[in-house]
Tab-separated table of C-alpha atoms and ligand atoms in Angstrom:
chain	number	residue	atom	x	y	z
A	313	UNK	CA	-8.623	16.213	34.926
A	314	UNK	CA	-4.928	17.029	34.791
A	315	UNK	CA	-3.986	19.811	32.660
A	316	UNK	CA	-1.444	17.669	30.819
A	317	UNK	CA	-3.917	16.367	28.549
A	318	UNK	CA	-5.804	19.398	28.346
A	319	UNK	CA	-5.734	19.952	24.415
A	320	UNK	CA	-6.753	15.859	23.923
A	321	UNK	CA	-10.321	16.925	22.974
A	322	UNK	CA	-11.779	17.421	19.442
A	323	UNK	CA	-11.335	15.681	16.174
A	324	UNK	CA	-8.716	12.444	16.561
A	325	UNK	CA	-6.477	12.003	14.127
A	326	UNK	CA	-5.276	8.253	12.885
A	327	UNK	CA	-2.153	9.452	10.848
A	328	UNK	CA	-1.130	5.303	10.776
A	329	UNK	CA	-0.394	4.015	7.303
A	330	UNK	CA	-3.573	1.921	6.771
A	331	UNK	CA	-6.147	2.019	7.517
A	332	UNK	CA	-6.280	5.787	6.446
A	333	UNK	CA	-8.382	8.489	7.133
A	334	UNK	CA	-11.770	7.987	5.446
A	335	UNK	CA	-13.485	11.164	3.893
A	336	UNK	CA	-16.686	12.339	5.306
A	337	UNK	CA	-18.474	11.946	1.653
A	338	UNK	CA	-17.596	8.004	2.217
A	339	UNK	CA	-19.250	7.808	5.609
A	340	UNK	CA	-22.177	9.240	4.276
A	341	UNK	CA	-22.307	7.157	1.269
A	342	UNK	CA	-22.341	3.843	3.510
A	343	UNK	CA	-24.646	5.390	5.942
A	344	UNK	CA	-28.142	3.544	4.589
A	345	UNK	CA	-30.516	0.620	5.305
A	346	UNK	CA	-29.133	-2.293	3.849
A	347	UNK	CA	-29.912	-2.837	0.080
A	348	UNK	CA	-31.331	-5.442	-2.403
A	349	UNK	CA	-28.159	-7.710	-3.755
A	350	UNK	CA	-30.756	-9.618	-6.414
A	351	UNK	CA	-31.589	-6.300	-8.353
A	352	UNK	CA	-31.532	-2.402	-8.347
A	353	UNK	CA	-28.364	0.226	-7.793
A	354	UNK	CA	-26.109	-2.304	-6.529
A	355	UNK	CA	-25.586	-4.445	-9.418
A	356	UNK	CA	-25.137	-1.159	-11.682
A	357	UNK	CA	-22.523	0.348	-9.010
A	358	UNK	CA	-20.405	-2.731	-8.918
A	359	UNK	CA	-20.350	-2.273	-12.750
A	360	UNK	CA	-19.226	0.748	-12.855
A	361	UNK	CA	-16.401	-0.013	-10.132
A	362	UNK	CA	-14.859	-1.710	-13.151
A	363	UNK	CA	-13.726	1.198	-15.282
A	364	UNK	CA	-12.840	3.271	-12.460
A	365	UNK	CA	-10.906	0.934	-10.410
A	366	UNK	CA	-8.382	0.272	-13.639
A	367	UNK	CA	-8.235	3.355	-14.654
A	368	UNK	CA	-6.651	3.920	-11.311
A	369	UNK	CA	-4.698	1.017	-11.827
A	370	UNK	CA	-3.680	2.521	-15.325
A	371	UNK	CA	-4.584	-0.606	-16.996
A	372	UNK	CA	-6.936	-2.185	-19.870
A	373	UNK	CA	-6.476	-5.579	-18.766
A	374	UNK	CA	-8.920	-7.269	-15.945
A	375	UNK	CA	-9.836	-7.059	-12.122
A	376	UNK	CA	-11.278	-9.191	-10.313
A	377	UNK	CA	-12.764	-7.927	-6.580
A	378	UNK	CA	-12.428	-9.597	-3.419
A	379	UNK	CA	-14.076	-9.266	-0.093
A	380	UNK	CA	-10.685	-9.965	1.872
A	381	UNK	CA	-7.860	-7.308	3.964
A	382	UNK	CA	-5.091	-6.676	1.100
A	383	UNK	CA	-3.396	-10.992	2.646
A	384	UNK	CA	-6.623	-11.964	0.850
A	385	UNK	CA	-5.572	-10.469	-2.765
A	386	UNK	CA	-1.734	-11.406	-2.226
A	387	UNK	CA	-3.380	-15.401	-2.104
A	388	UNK	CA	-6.096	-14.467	-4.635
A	389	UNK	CA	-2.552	-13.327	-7.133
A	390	UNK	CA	-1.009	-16.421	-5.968
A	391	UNK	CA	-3.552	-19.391	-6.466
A	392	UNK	CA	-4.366	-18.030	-10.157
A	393	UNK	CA	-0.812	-18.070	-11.010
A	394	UNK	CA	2.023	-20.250	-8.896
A	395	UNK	CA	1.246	-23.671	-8.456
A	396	UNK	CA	2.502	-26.270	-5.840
A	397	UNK	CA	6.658	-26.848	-6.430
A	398	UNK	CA	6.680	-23.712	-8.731
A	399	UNK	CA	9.262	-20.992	-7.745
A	400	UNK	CA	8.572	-17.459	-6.781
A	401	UNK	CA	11.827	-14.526	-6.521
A	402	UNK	CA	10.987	-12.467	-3.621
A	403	UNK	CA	13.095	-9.188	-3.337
A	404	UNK	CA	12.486	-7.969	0.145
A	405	UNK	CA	13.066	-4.593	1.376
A	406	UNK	CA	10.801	-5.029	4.639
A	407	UNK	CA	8.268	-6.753	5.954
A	408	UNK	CA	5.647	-7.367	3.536
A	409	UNK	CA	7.866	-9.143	0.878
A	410	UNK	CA	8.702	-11.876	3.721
A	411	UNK	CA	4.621	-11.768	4.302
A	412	UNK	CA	3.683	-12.187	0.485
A	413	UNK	CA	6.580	-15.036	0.281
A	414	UNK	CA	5.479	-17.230	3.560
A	415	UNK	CA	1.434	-16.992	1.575
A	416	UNK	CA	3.325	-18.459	-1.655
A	417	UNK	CA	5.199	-21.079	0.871
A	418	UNK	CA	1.891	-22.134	2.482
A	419	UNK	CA	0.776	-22.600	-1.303
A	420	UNK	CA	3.117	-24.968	-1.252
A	421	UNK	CA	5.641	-22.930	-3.785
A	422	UNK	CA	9.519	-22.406	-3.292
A	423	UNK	CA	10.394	-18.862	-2.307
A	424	UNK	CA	13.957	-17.657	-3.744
A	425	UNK	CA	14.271	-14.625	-1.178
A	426	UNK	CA	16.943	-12.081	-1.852
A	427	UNK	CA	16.795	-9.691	1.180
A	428	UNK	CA	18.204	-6.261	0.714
A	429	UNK	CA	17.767	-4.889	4.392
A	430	UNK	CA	15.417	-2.330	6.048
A	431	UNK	CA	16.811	1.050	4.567
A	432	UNK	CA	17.274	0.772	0.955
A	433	UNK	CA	15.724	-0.436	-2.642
A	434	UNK	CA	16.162	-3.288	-4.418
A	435	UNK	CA	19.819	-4.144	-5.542
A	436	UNK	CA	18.802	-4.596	-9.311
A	437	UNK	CA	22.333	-6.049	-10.381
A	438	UNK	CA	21.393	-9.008	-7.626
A	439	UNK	CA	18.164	-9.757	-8.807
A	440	UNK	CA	19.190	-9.790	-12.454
A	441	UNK	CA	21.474	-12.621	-11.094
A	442	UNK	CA	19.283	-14.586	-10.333
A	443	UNK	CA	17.226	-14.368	-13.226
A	444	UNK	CA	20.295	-14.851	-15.275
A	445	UNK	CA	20.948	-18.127	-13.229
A	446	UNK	CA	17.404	-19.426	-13.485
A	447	UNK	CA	18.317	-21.074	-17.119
A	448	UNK	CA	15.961	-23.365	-16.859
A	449	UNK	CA	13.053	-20.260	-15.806
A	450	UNK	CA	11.770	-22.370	-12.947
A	451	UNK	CA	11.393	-18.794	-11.657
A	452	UNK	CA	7.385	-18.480	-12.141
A	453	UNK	CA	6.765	-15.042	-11.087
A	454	UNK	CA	8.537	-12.452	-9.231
A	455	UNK	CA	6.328	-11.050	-6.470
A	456	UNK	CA	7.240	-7.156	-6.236
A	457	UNK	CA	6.651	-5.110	-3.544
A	458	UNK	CA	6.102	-1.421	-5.044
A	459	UNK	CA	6.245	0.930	-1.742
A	460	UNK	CA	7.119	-1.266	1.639
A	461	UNK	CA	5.047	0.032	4.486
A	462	UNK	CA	7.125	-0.923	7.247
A	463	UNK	CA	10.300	0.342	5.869
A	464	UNK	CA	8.462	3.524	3.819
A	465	UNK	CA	11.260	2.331	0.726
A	466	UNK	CA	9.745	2.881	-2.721
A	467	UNK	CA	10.753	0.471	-5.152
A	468	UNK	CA	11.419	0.779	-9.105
A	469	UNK	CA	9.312	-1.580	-10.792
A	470	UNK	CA	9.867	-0.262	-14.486
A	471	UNK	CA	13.659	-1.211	-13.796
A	472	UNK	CA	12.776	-4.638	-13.175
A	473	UNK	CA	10.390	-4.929	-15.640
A	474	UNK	CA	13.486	-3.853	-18.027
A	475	UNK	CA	15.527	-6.612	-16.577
A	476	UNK	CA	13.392	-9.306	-17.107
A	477	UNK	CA	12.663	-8.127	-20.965
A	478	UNK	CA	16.345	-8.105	-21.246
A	479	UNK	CA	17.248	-11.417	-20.158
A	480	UNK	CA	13.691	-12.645	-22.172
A	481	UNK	CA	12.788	-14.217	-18.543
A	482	UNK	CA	9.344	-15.569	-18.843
A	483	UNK	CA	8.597	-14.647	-15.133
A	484	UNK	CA	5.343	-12.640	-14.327
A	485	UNK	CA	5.618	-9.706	-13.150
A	486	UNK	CA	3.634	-9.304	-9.803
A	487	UNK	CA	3.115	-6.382	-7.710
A	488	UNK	CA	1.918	-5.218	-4.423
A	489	UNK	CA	0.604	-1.788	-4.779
A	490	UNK	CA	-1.160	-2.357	-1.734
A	491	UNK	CA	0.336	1.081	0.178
A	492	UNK	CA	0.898	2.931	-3.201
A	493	UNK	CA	-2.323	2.761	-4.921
A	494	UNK	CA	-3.404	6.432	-5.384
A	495	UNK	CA	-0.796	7.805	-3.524
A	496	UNK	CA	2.769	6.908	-5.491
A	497	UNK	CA	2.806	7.007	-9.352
A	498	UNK	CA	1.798	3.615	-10.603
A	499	UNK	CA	1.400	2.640	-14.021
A	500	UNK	CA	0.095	-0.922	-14.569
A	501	UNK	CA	0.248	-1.290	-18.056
A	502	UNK	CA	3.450	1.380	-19.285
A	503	UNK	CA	5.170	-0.215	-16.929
A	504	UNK	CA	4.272	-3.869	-17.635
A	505	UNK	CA	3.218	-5.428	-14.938
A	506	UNK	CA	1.311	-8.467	-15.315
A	507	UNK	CA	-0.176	-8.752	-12.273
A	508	UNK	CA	-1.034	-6.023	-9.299
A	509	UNK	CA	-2.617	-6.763	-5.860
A	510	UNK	CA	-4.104	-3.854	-3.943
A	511	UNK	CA	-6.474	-2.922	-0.693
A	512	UNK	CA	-9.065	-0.411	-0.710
A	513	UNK	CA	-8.013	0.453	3.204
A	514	UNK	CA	-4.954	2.771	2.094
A	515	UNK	CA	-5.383	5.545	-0.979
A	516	UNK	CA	-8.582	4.443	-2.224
A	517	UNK	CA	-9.969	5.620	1.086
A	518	UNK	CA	-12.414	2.559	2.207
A	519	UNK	CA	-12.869	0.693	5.580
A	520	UNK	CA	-11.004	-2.468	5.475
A	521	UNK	CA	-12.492	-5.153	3.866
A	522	UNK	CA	-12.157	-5.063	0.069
A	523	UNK	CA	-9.079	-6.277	-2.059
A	524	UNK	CA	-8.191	-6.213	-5.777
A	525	UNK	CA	-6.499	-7.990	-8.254
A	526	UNK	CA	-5.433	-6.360	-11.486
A	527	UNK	CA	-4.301	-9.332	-14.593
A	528	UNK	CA	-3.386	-8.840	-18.062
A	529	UNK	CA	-3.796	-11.170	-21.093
A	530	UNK	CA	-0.343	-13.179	-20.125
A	531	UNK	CA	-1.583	-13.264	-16.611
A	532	UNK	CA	-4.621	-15.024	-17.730
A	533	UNK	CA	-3.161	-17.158	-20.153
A	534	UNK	CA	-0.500	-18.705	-17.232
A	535	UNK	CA	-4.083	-19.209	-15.166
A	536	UNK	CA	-5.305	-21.302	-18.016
A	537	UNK	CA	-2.707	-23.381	-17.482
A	538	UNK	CA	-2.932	-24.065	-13.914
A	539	UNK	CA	-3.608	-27.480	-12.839
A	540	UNK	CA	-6.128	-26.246	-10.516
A	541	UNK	CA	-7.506	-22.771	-9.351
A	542	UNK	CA	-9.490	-22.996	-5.746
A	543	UNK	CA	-12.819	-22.064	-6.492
A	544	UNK	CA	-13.065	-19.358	-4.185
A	545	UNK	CA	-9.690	-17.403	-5.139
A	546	UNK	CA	-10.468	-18.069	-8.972
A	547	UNK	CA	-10.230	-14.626	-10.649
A	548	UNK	CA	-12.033	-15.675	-13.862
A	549	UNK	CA	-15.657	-15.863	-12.619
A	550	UNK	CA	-14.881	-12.514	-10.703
A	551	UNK	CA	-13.866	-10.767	-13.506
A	552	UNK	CA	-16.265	-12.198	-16.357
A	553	UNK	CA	-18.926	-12.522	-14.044
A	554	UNK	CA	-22.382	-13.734	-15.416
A	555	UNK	CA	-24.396	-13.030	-12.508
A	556	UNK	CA	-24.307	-10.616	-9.705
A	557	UNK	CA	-23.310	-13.352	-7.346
A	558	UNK	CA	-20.460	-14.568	-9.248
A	559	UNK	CA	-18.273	-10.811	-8.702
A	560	UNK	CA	-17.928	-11.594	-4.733
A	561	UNK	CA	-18.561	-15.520	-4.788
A	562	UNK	CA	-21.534	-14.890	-1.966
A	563	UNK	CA	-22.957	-11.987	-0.875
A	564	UNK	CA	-21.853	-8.335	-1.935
A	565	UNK	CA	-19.959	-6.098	0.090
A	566	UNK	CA	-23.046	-3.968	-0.177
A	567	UNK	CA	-22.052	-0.987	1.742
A	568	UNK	CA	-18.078	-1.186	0.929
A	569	UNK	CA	-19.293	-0.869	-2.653
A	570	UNK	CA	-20.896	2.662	-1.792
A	571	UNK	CA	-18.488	3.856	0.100
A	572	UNK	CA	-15.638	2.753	-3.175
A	573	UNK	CA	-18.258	4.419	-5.707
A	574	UNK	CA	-17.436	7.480	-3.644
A	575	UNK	CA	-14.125	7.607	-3.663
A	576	UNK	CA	-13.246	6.273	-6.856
A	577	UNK	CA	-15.706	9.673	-7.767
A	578	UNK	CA	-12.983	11.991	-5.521
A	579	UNK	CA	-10.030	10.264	-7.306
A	580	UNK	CA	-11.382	11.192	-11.194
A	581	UNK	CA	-12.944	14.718	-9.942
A	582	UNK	CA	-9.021	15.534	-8.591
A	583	UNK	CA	-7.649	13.306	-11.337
A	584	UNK	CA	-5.207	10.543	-10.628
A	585	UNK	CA	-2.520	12.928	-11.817
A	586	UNK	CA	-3.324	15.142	-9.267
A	587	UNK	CA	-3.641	12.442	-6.520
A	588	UNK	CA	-0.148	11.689	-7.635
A	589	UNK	CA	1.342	15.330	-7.174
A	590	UNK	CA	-0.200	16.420	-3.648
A	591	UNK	CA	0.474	13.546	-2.172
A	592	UNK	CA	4.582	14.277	-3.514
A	593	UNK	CA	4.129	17.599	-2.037
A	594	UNK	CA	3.379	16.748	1.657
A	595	UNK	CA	5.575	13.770	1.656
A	596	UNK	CA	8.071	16.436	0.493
A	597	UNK	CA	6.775	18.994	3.183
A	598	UNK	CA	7.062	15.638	5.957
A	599	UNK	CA	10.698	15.131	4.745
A	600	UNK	CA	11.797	18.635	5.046
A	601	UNK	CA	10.966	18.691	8.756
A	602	UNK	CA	12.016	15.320	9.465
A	603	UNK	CA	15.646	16.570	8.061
A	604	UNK	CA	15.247	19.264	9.709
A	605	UNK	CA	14.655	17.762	13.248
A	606	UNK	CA	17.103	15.569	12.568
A	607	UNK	CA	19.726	18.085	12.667
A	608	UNK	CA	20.319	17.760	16.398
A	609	UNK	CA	19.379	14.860	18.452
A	610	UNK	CA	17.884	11.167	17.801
A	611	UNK	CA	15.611	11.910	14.748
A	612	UNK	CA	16.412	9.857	11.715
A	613	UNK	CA	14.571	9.373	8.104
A	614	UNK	CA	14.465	5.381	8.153
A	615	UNK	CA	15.224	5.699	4.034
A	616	UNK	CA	18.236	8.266	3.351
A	617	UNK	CA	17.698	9.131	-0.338
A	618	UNK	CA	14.299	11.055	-1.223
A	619	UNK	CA	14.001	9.011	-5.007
A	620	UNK	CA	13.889	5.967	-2.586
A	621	UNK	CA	11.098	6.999	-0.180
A	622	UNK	CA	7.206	6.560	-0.647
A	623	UNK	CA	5.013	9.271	-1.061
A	624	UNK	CA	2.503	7.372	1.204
A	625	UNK	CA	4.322	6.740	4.889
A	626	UNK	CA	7.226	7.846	6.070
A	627	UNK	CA	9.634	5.671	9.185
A	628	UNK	CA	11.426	6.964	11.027
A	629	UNK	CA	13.836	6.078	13.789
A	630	UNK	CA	14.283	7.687	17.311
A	631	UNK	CA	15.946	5.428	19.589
A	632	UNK	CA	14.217	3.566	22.504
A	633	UNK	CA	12.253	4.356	24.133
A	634	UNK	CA	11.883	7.238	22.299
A	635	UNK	CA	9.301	6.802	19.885
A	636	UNK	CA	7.391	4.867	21.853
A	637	UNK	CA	6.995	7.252	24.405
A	638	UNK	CA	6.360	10.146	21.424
A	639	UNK	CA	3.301	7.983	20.570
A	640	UNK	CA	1.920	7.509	23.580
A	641	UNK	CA	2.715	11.772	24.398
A	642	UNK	CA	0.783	12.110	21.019
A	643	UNK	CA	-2.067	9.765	21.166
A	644	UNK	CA	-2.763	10.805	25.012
A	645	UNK	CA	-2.001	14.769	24.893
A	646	UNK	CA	-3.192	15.520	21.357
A	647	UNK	CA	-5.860	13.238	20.064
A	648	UNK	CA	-3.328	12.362	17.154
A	649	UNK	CA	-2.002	8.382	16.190
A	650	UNK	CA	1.405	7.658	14.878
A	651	UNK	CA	2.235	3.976	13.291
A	652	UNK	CA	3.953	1.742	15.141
A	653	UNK	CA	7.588	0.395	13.711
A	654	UNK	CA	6.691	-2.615	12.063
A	655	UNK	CA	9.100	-5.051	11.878
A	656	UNK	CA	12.225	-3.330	12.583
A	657	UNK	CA	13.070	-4.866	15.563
A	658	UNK	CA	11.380	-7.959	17.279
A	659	UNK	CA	8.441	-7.551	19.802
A	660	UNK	CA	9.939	-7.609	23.194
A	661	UNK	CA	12.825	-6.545	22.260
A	662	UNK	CA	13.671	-3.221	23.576
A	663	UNK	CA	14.579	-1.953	20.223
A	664	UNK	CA	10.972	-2.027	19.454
A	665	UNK	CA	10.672	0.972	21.165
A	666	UNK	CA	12.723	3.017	18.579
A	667	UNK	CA	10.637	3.569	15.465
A	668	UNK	CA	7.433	5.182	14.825
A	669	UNK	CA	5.795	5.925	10.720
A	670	UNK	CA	3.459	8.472	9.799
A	671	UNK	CA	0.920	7.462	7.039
A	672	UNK	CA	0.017	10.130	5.070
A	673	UNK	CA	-1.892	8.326	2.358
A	674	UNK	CA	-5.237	9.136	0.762
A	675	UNK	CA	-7.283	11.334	2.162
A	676	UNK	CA	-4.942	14.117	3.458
A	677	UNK	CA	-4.438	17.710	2.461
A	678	UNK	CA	-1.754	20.467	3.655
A	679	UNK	CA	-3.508	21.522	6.815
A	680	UNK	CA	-3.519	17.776	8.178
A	681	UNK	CA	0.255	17.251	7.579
A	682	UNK	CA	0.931	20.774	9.117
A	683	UNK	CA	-1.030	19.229	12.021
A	684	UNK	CA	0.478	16.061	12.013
A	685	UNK	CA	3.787	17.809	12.045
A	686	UNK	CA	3.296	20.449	14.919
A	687	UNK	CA	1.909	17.592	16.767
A	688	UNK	CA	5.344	15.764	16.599
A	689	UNK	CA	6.969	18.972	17.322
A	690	UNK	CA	5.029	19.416	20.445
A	691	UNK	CA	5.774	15.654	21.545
A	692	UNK	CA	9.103	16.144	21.009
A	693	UNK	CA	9.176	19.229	22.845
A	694	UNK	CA	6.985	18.046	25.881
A	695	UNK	CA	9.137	15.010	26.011
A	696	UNK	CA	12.771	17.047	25.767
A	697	UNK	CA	13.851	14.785	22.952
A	698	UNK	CA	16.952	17.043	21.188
A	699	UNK	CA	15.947	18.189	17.795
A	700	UNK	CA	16.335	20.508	15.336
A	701	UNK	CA	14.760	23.805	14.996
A	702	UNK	CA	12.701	25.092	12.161
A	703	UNK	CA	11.162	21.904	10.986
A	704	UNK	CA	7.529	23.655	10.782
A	705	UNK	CA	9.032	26.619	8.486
A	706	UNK	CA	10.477	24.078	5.997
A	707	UNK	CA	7.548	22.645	5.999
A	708	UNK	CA	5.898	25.523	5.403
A	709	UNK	CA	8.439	26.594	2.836
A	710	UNK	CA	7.268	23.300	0.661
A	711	UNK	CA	3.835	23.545	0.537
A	712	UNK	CA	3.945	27.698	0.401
A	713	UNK	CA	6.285	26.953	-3.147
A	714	UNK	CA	4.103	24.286	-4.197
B	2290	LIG	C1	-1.129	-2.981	4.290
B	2290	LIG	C2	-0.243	-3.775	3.392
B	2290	LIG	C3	-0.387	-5.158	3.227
B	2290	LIG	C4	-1.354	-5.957	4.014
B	2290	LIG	O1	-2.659	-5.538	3.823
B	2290	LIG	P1	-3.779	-6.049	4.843
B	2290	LIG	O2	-4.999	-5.359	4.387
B	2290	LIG	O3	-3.315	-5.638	6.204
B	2290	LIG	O4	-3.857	-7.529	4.714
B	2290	LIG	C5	0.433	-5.799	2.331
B	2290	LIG	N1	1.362	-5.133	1.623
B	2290	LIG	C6	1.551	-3.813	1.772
B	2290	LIG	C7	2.606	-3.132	0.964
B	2290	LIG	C8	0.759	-3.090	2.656
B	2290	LIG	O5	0.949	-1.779	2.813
């Protein structure tokens, strides 16, 4: 074996931003012989999923579950509430906007797109123009993305939530809170959203495979008026069910369900609040290197202003064939995964090989992003990319201050 790769062995690390890095106590929870799905602990568990799941949701309204990847809840938001020929506003700052948009399209809806780039927010004066010039409110629902994962910008949903109560635009207010959930501060119902889609891949610390819708009352009373609601996607039956069955549509996601009772337990025992706050800290510890590599060389934070960056994943941009070649040093030297740039430049392309993101959502504490960070340093290093000195001790300096 070459010494090159001589410190690849021992515990990987998948620092990618979803799916995250599951906790041990979640493992062991879905580590059992398969269960009964006509009576005993499963049909209690899945009750008391409920509670928990809006709670971290912030919300007294509804949820209905899905056994779907987090495209499954952005159709499951969609076929409750937009209808064939109705209009969505899609503000885009990424990828996933343009993915939640082409799901309404297939629905057969219009999508108004206003795209504001890769690197920054929402332009809020733009999309209170177009709400202004929708007289006639053929604008249904806007479908907001909260924190864009292949861009790492953070959106401000209360803002547009202001907008649309100030121009009495009857709109719903939809988000995608499928990165943010349990990482960035989200408050459903303060902030009044009508309508949240999430994935239990990301903060809530689950295998892929579960997704969640969160409606309020208004949400519910625009699905009473749909036409039609697929059977499958309807959210009414999930959320009121009268049987067991009725929650999933089919069979239960038996062992997802113990693996969610688990972590929704680590959220409360930390307490949301706290979720909230550590994961500030390391993205804050993250960003202090990352400025401080950038200093000299290639290195570049993909967002430029902190109040616009997730708390979840972080892009970043290092020229090509840079970052390719500082995942593959990673992945093959160290045992540790970076993200992929996702959608920044086309496949092919060889701008693809540019950007790189580092998830640090869910289940991560200060020793992991100290990891994850000296593991970039020492790719960067191996690979004699230029950058700046000192990014560990500002690091350091974060978390040490607290
Ligand atoms: C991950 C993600 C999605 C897609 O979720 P899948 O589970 O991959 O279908 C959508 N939106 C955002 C913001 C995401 O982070």
């Amino acid at each position: 074996m070459s010494t090159t790769s001589i410190a690849s062995q021992g515990r990987a690390y998948l620092a990618i931003p979803g799916p995250s890095v599951m906790p041990e106590a979640v493992l062991q929870a879905m580590h059992r012989a398969a269960p009964n799905i006509y009576a005993g602990e499963l049909i209690d568990i899945a009750a008391s999923l409920v509670p928990d799941l809006k709670a971290v949701a912030r919300t007294d309204g509804h949820v209905a579950m899905y056994i779907g990847n987090g495209h499954a809840a952005w159709e499951a938001a969609l076929a409750n509430t937009v209808a064939p020929d109705d209009t969505v506003l899609v503000p885009a700052t990424g990828r996933f906007a343009h993915g939640w948009a082409e799901m309404a399209e297939g629905l057969g809806a219009r999508a108004q797109i206003l795209d504001f780039g890769k690197r920054a927010p929402w332009d809020l004066d733009q999309i209170a123009d177009a709400l202004r010039a929708d007289t006639g409110h053929a604008i249904k629902a806007v479908l907001a993305v909260h924190v864009d994962t292949s861009t790492s910008v953070r959106n401000d949903v209360p803002a547009l939530r202001r907008i649309l109560d100030d121009l009495d635009h009857p709109a719903l207010l939809m988000a995608d809170c499928i990165a943010s959930l349990g990482c960035d501060r989200f408050e459903m119902d303060a902030w009044g959203v009508d309508v949240m889609v999430t994935g239990c891949q990301k903060g809530l610390m689950v295998p892929p495979g579960m997704s969640f819708v969160f409606f309020n009352d208004r949400a519910q009373a625009v699905r009473a008026a749909m036409p039609r609601v697929s059977r499958y996607w309807d959210w009414e039956p999930r959320a009121n069910p009268q049987e067991f069955f009725m929650y999933w549509n089919g069979t239960a996601p038996t062992h997802h369900l113990y693996g969610l009772r688990t972590a929704l337990d680590m959220i409360h025992a930390e307490g949301i609040e706290h979720v909230w706050a550590r994961h500030t800290l390391l993205a804050r510890a993250i960003w202090a290197a990352c400025e401080t590599w950038a200093q000299t060389g290639p290195l570049e934070l993909n967002v430029a202003r902190a109040e616009d960056r997730s708390t979840a994943v972080t892009a970043l941009r290092l020229g090509s064939p840079h970052g390719t070649a500082l995942r593959d040093w990673v992945s093959e030297h160290l045992g540790l995964t970076l993200g992929i740039g996702l959608g920044m430049a086309p496949p092919g392309d060889p701008a693809w090989h540019g950007f790189f993101r580092l998830g640090h959502m869910g289940h991560v504490n200060g020793h992991m992003i100290m990891g994850l960070l000296g593991g970039i340093e020492t790719g960067l290093t191996a690979l004699d990319i230029p950058h700046g000195t000192g990014a560990l001790e500002a690091a350091a300096q974060v978390i040490a201050k607290g």
